[in-house]
PDB file of C-alpha atoms in Angstrom:
ATOM      1  CA  MET A   1      -7.823   8.226   3.165  1.00 32.00           C
ATOM      2  CA  THR A   2      -8.473   8.686   5.743  1.00 34.00           C
ATOM      3  CA  LEU A   3      -5.968   7.861   8.934  1.00 35.00           C
ATOM      4  CA  ARG A   4      -8.110   5.520  11.851  1.00 38.00           C
ATOM      5  CA  PRO A   5      -5.871   3.909  14.988  1.00 41.00           C
ATOM      6  CA  ALA A   6      -5.432  -0.157  13.601  1.00 38.00           C
ATOM      7  CA  LEU A   7      -4.836  -0.801  17.491  1.00 35.00           C
ATOM      8  CA  THR A   8      -5.099   0.392  20.718  1.00 32.00           C
ATOM      9  CA  CYS A   9      -5.064  -2.084  23.788  1.00 32.00           C
ATOM     10  CA  SER A  10      -6.755  -2.611  27.586  1.00 31.00           C
ATOM     11  CA  ALA A  11      -4.126  -4.709  29.827  1.00 30.00           C
ATOM     12  CA  ALA A  12      -5.379  -8.263  31.775  1.00 29.00           C
ATOM     13  CA  ARG A  13      -1.751  -8.150  34.077  1.00 29.00           C
ATOM     14  CA  SER A  14      -3.988  -7.990  37.456  1.00 32.00           C
ATOM     15  CA  ARG A  15      -5.702 -10.576  36.909  1.00 32.00           C
ATOM     16  CA  GLY A  16      -2.003 -12.672  36.350  1.00 36.00           C
ATOM     17  CA  SER A  17      -2.906 -13.469  32.424  1.00 35.00           C
ATOM     18  CA  TRP A  18      -0.959 -10.966  31.019  1.00 36.00           C
ATOM     19  CA  PRO A  19       3.566 -11.385  31.160  1.00 34.00           C
ATOM     20  CA  ARG A  20       6.019  -9.309  32.749  1.00 33.00           C
ATOM     21  CA  ARG A  21       8.733  -9.994  30.626  1.00 34.00           C
ATOM     22  CA  THR A  22      10.692  -7.172  28.832  1.00 35.00           C
ATOM     23  CA  THR A  23      13.359  -9.300  26.175  1.00 37.00           C
ATOM     24  CA  ALA A  24      11.507 -12.126  23.814  1.00 37.00           C
ATOM     25  CA  PRO A  25      10.772 -15.082  24.233  1.00 38.00           C
ATOM     26  CA  HIS A  26      13.052 -17.839  21.848  1.00 35.00           C
ATOM     27  CA  GLY A  27       9.701 -18.420  20.338  1.00 37.00           C
ATOM     28  CA  ASP A  28       8.596 -21.727  18.370  1.00 36.00           C
ATOM     29  CA  TYR A  29      11.464 -20.930  16.087  1.00 33.00           C
ATOM     30  CA  GLY A  30      14.620 -21.803  18.270  1.00 36.00           C
ATOM     31  CA  VAL A  31      15.884 -18.244  16.605  1.00 43.00           C
ATOM     32  CA  ALA A  32      17.026 -16.424  19.668  1.00 51.00           C
ATOM     33  CA  MET A  33      16.128 -12.335  19.912  1.00 53.00           C
ATOM     34  CA  THR A  34      17.204 -11.332  23.479  1.00 63.00           C
ATOM     35  CA  SER A  35      17.993  -7.721  22.884  1.00 91.00           C
ATOM     36  CA  LEU A  36      14.912  -6.600  21.740  1.00 97.00           C
ATOM     37  CA  SER A  37      14.235  -2.516  22.314  1.00 97.00           C
ATOM     38  CA  LEU A  38      12.038   0.077  21.351  1.00 98.00           C
ATOM     39  CA  ALA A  39      13.248   3.050  20.311  1.00 98.00           C
ATOM     40  CA  GLU A  40      11.907   5.882  19.429  1.00 97.00           C
ATOM     41  CA  LEU A  41      12.397   7.670  15.679  1.00 97.00           C
ATOM     42  CA  THR A  42      15.188   8.945  14.328  1.00 97.00           C
ATOM     43  CA  SER A  43      17.070  10.033  10.668  1.00 96.00           C
ATOM     44  CA  ASP A  44      19.117   7.186  11.072  1.00 97.00           C
ATOM     45  CA  LEU A  45      16.487   4.700  11.423  1.00 97.00           C
ATOM     46  CA  LEU A  46      13.973   5.614   9.086  1.00 96.00           C
ATOM     47  CA  PRO A  47      15.226   3.902   5.661  1.00 96.00           C
ATOM     48  CA  ALA A  48      14.688   0.701   7.986  1.00 96.00           C
ATOM     49  CA  LEU A  49      11.519   1.326   9.193  1.00 97.00           C
ATOM     50  CA  VAL A  50      10.203   2.321   5.610  1.00 94.00           C
ATOM     51  CA  ARG A  51      10.336  -0.381   4.272  1.00 94.00           C
ATOM     52  CA  LEU A  52       8.721  -2.450   6.967  1.00 94.00           C
ATOM     53  CA  PRO A  53       5.659  -5.166   5.100  1.00 89.00           C
ATOM     54  CA  PRO A  54       3.186  -3.635   4.102  1.00 81.00           C
ATOM     55  CA  ALA A  55       4.399  -1.599   0.815  1.00 75.00           C
ATOM     56  CA  VAL A  56       3.032   1.324  -0.797  1.00 74.00           C
ATOM     57  CA  GLY A  57      -0.511   0.137  -2.067  1.00 70.00           C
ATOM     58  CA  GLU A  58      -0.183  -2.958  -0.678  1.00 71.00           C
ATOM     59  CA  LYS A  59      -3.613  -4.382   0.723  1.00 72.00           C
ATOM     60  CA  SER A  60      -2.760  -5.097   4.165  1.00 75.00           C
ATOM     61  CA  SER A  61      -5.111  -4.850   7.109  1.00 75.00           C
ATOM     62  CA  VAL A  62      -2.875  -1.854   8.920  1.00 83.00           C
ATOM     63  CA  ALA A  63      -1.767   0.152   6.835  1.00 87.00           C
ATOM     64  CA  PRO A  64       2.479   1.488   5.746  1.00 90.00           C
ATOM     65  CA  VAL A  65       4.669   2.388   8.323  1.00 95.00           C
ATOM     66  CA  VAL A  66       5.642   5.357   6.710  1.00 94.00           C
ATOM     67  CA  TYR A  67       1.335   6.746   6.616  1.00 94.00           C
ATOM     68  CA  SER A  68       1.990   6.101  10.580  1.00 95.00           C
ATOM     69  CA  ILE A  69       5.656   8.073  10.337  1.00 96.00           C
ATOM     70  CA  ALA A  70       3.670  10.484   8.920  1.00 96.00           C
ATOM     71  CA  GLU A  71       0.207  10.606  10.915  1.00 96.00           C
ATOM     72  CA  ALA A  72       2.120  10.946  14.176  1.00 96.00           C
ATOM     73  CA  TYR A  73       3.934  13.912  12.715  1.00 96.00           C
ATOM     74  CA  VAL A  74       0.669  15.584  12.860  1.00 97.00           C
ATOM     75  CA  THR A  75      -1.066  13.864  16.221  1.00 96.00           C
ATOM     76  CA  PRO A  76       0.492  14.955  19.122  1.00 96.00           C
ATOM     77  CA  SER A  77      -0.356  12.476  20.895  1.00 97.00           C
ATOM     78  CA  ALA A  78       0.583   9.558  19.397  1.00 98.00           C
ATOM     79  CA  TRP A  79       3.698   7.699  20.280  1.00 98.00           C
ATOM     80  CA  PRO A  80       6.005   5.826  17.747  1.00 98.00           C
ATOM     81  CA  ARG A  81       8.805   4.049  18.349  1.00 98.00           C
ATOM     82  CA  ALA A  82      10.780   1.443  16.214  1.00 98.00           C
ATOM     83  CA  ILE A  83      11.717  -2.006  17.423  1.00 98.00           C
ATOM     84  CA  LEU A  84      15.237  -3.195  17.282  1.00 98.00           C
ATOM     85  CA  SER A  85      16.634  -6.752  18.053  1.00 96.00           C
ATOM     86  CA  ASP A  86      19.797  -7.027  18.532  1.00 94.00           C
ATOM     87  CA  GLY A  87      20.146  -2.779  17.485  1.00 94.00           C
ATOM     88  CA  ASP A  88      18.488  -3.990  13.612  1.00 96.00           C
ATOM     89  CA  VAL A  89      14.912  -2.492  12.837  1.00 97.00           C
ATOM     90  CA  VAL A  90      12.411  -5.123  12.849  1.00 97.00           C
ATOM     91  CA  GLY A  91       9.168  -3.285  13.721  1.00 97.00           C
ATOM     92  CA  PHE A  92       7.555  -0.911  14.036  1.00 97.00           C
ATOM     93  CA  VAL A  93       4.603   0.100  17.055  1.00 98.00           C
ATOM     94  CA  MET A  94       2.696   3.152  17.831  1.00 97.00           C
ATOM     95  CA  ALA A  95       0.593   3.412  20.334  1.00 98.00           C
ATOM     96  CA  ASN A  96      -1.194   6.720  21.423  1.00 97.00           C
ATOM     97  CA  TRP A  97      -1.921   8.557  24.450  1.00 97.00           C
ATOM     98  CA  ASP A  98      -4.986  11.046  24.271  1.00 97.00           C
ATOM     99  CA  PRO A  99      -7.202  10.171  27.597  1.00 96.00           C
ATOM    100  CA  ASP A 100      -9.933  13.066  27.224  1.00 96.00           C
ATOM    101  CA  ASN A 101     -10.389  12.082  23.614  1.00 96.00           C
ATOM    102  CA  GLU A 102     -14.412  12.097  23.021  1.00 96.00           C
ATOM    103  CA  ILE A 103     -14.064   8.445  21.532  1.00 95.00           C
ATOM    104  CA  HIS A 104     -13.129   6.065  24.446  1.00 93.00           C
ATOM    105  CA  GLU A 105     -10.982   3.492  22.116  1.00 94.00           C
ATOM    106  CA  PHE A 106      -8.998   6.433  21.144  1.00 95.00           C
ATOM    107  CA  ARG A 107      -8.037   7.660  24.426  1.00 96.00           C
ATOM    108  CA  GLY A 108      -5.021   5.246  25.396  1.00 96.00           C
ATOM    109  CA  GLY A 109      -3.462   2.122  23.149  1.00 94.00           C
ATOM    110  CA  LEU A 110      -2.039   0.243  20.494  1.00 97.00           C
ATOM    111  CA  TRP A 111      -2.741   2.210  16.535  1.00 95.00           C
ATOM    112  CA  ARG A 112      -0.919   0.374  14.620  1.00 95.00           C
ATOM    113  CA  LEU A 113       2.111  -3.358  15.089  1.00 96.00           C
ATOM    114  CA  ASN A 114       4.482  -3.969  11.872  1.00 95.00           C
ATOM    115  CA  VAL A 115       6.902  -6.596  12.053  1.00 95.00           C
ATOM    116  CA  ALA A 116       9.464  -7.634   9.365  1.00 95.00           C
ATOM    117  CA  GLU A 117       8.531 -10.365   7.403  1.00 92.00           C
ATOM    118  CA  ALA A 118      11.805 -12.103   8.808  1.00 94.00           C
ATOM    119  CA  SER A 119      10.783 -11.590  12.198  1.00 95.00           C
ATOM    120  CA  LYS A 120       7.200 -12.783  12.455  1.00 93.00           C
ATOM    121  CA  GLY A 121       6.573 -16.061  15.020  1.00 93.00           C
ATOM    122  CA  ARG A 122       9.700 -14.806  16.673  1.00 94.00           C
ATOM    123  CA  GLY A 123       7.862 -12.433  20.071  1.00 96.00           C
ATOM    124  CA  VAL A 124       7.960  -8.976  18.222  1.00 97.00           C
ATOM    125  CA  GLY A 125       4.500  -9.007  18.530  1.00 97.00           C
ATOM    126  CA  ARG A 126       3.824  -9.379  21.613  1.00 97.00           C
ATOM    127  CA  PHE A 127       7.116  -7.993  22.778  1.00 98.00           C
ATOM    128  CA  ALA A 128       6.112  -4.999  21.288  1.00 98.00           C
ATOM    129  CA  VAL A 129       1.898  -5.039  23.004  1.00 98.00           C
ATOM    130  CA  GLU A 130       4.251  -5.727  25.779  1.00 97.00           C
ATOM    131  CA  GLN A 131       5.575  -2.344  25.870  1.00 98.00           C
ATOM    132  CA  VAL A 132       3.002  -0.670  24.963  1.00 98.00           C
ATOM    133  CA  ALA A 133       0.976  -1.900  27.994  1.00 97.00           C
ATOM    134  CA  ALA A 134       3.920  -0.814  30.574  1.00 97.00           C
ATOM    135  CA  GLU A 135       3.680   2.935  29.222  1.00 97.00           C
ATOM    136  CA  ALA A 136      -0.434   2.786  29.358  1.00 97.00           C
ATOM    137  CA  ARG A 137       0.842   1.616  33.639  1.00 97.00           C
ATOM    138  CA  SER A 138       3.213   4.208  33.368  1.00 97.00           C
ATOM    139  CA  ARG A 139       0.856   6.674  33.462  1.00 97.00           C
ATOM    140  CA  GLY A 140      -1.780   5.957  35.062  1.00 97.00           C
ATOM    141  CA  TYR A 141      -4.004   3.472  32.201  1.00 97.00           C
ATOM    142  CA  GLU A 142      -6.894   0.228  33.745  1.00 97.00           C
ATOM    143  CA  GLN A 143      -6.572  -0.525  30.304  1.00 97.00           C
ATOM    144  CA  MET A 144      -5.612   0.221  26.933  1.00 97.00           C
ATOM    145  CA  THR A 145      -7.721  -0.701  23.357  1.00 98.00           C
ATOM    146  CA  VAL A 146      -6.925  -2.371  20.237  1.00 97.00           C
ATOM    147  CA  LEU A 147      -8.558  -2.164  16.723  1.00 95.00           C
ATOM    148  CA  TRP A 148      -8.173  -4.973  13.806  1.00 93.00           C
ATOM    149  CA  GLU A 149      -9.990  -5.351  10.302  1.00 89.00           C
ATOM    150  CA  GLN A 150     -11.920  -9.052  11.133  1.00 88.00           C
ATOM    151  CA  GLY A 151     -10.767 -11.538   8.435  1.00 85.00           C
ATOM    152  CA  ALA A 152      -8.746 -14.986   7.607  1.00 84.00           C
ATOM    153  CA  ASP A 153      -5.578 -12.662   7.829  1.00 82.00           C
ATOM    154  CA  GLY A 154      -6.264 -11.057  10.648  1.00 87.00           C
ATOM    155  CA  PRO A 155      -4.747  -9.890  13.614  1.00 93.00           C
ATOM    156  CA  GLU A 156      -7.381 -11.766  15.935  1.00 94.00           C
ATOM    157  CA  GLU A 157      -6.180 -14.676  17.135  1.00 94.00           C
ATOM    158  CA  PHE A 158      -3.148 -12.950  18.154  1.00 95.00           C
ATOM    159  CA  TYR A 159      -4.120 -10.307  19.804  1.00 96.00           C
ATOM    160  CA  LEU A 160      -6.670 -12.728  21.797  1.00 97.00           C
ATOM    161  CA  LYS A 161      -3.914 -14.914  22.207  1.00 97.00           C
ATOM    162  CA  LEU A 162      -2.185 -11.704  24.435  1.00 97.00           C
ATOM    163  CA  GLY A 163      -5.300 -11.800  26.511  1.00 97.00           C
ATOM    164  CA  PHE A 164      -6.820  -8.694  24.597  1.00 98.00           C
ATOM    165  CA  VAL A 165     -10.962  -9.582  25.111  1.00 98.00           C
ATOM    166  CA  LYS A 166     -13.724  -8.584  22.488  1.00 97.00           C
ATOM    167  CA  ALA A 167     -16.014  -5.130  22.841  1.00 96.00           C
ATOM    168  CA  GLY A 168     -17.723  -4.478  20.185  1.00 95.00           C
ATOM    169  CA  GLU A 169     -16.813  -2.328  17.200  1.00 96.00           C
ATOM    170  CA  ILE A 170     -16.857   1.045  15.811  1.00 96.00           C
ATOM    171  CA  PHE A 171     -15.518   2.610  12.122  1.00 94.00           C
ATOM    172  CA  GLY A 172     -15.964  -1.164  10.647  1.00 92.00           C
ATOM    173  CA  GLU A 173     -13.156  -2.825  12.749  1.00 94.00           C
ATOM    174  CA  ARG A 174     -13.233  -5.562  15.381  1.00 95.00           C
ATOM    175  CA  VAL A 175     -12.626  -3.502  19.624  1.00 97.00           C
ATOM    176  CA  GLY A 176     -10.198  -5.135  21.616  1.00 97.00           C
ATOM    177  CA  VAL A 177      -9.838  -4.407  25.260  1.00 97.00           C
ATOM    178  CA  LEU A 178      -7.025  -5.465  27.458  1.00 98.00           C
ATOM    179  CA  THR A 179      -7.087  -4.814  30.929  1.00 96.00           C
ATOM    180  CA  LEU A 180      -4.001  -3.939  32.959  1.00 95.00           C
TER     181      LEU A 180
END
């Protein structure tokens, strides 16, 4: 199995369409998740991270977290982070910072985003993308990319709502670009 980035990003903050929120909103479900944060991976977080969906072998548009962690281990430019709410793991995000990559879409952006089922729809994914965008800006990137599998249950609508613009395809996946 060849692992490719599930996501890469570019942000529209310069156009004013990218919110500057650093904490998650109350969301449509009325559940406050006001203390969202990103954390480097530790052995203490690992058990909860590998339980995030999808399970190994489960059909999904994103790789299981355990595959992403393995990929990060052998990819020096990978930037894996746990998404925490009040100290509990609610998701996983992995970006890549490789400005000299021969494949433009892999130079900087979001590679993976996994959110716990109970936390979906509560601003966790948006928070993670905003934090990756902030990191990209701090590294001097002017855009981020994200790749996703097309399909009825795919993340296309989510990324388009966040301001990504469809910018073609690569490796059979849609490319989204967000100007930072």
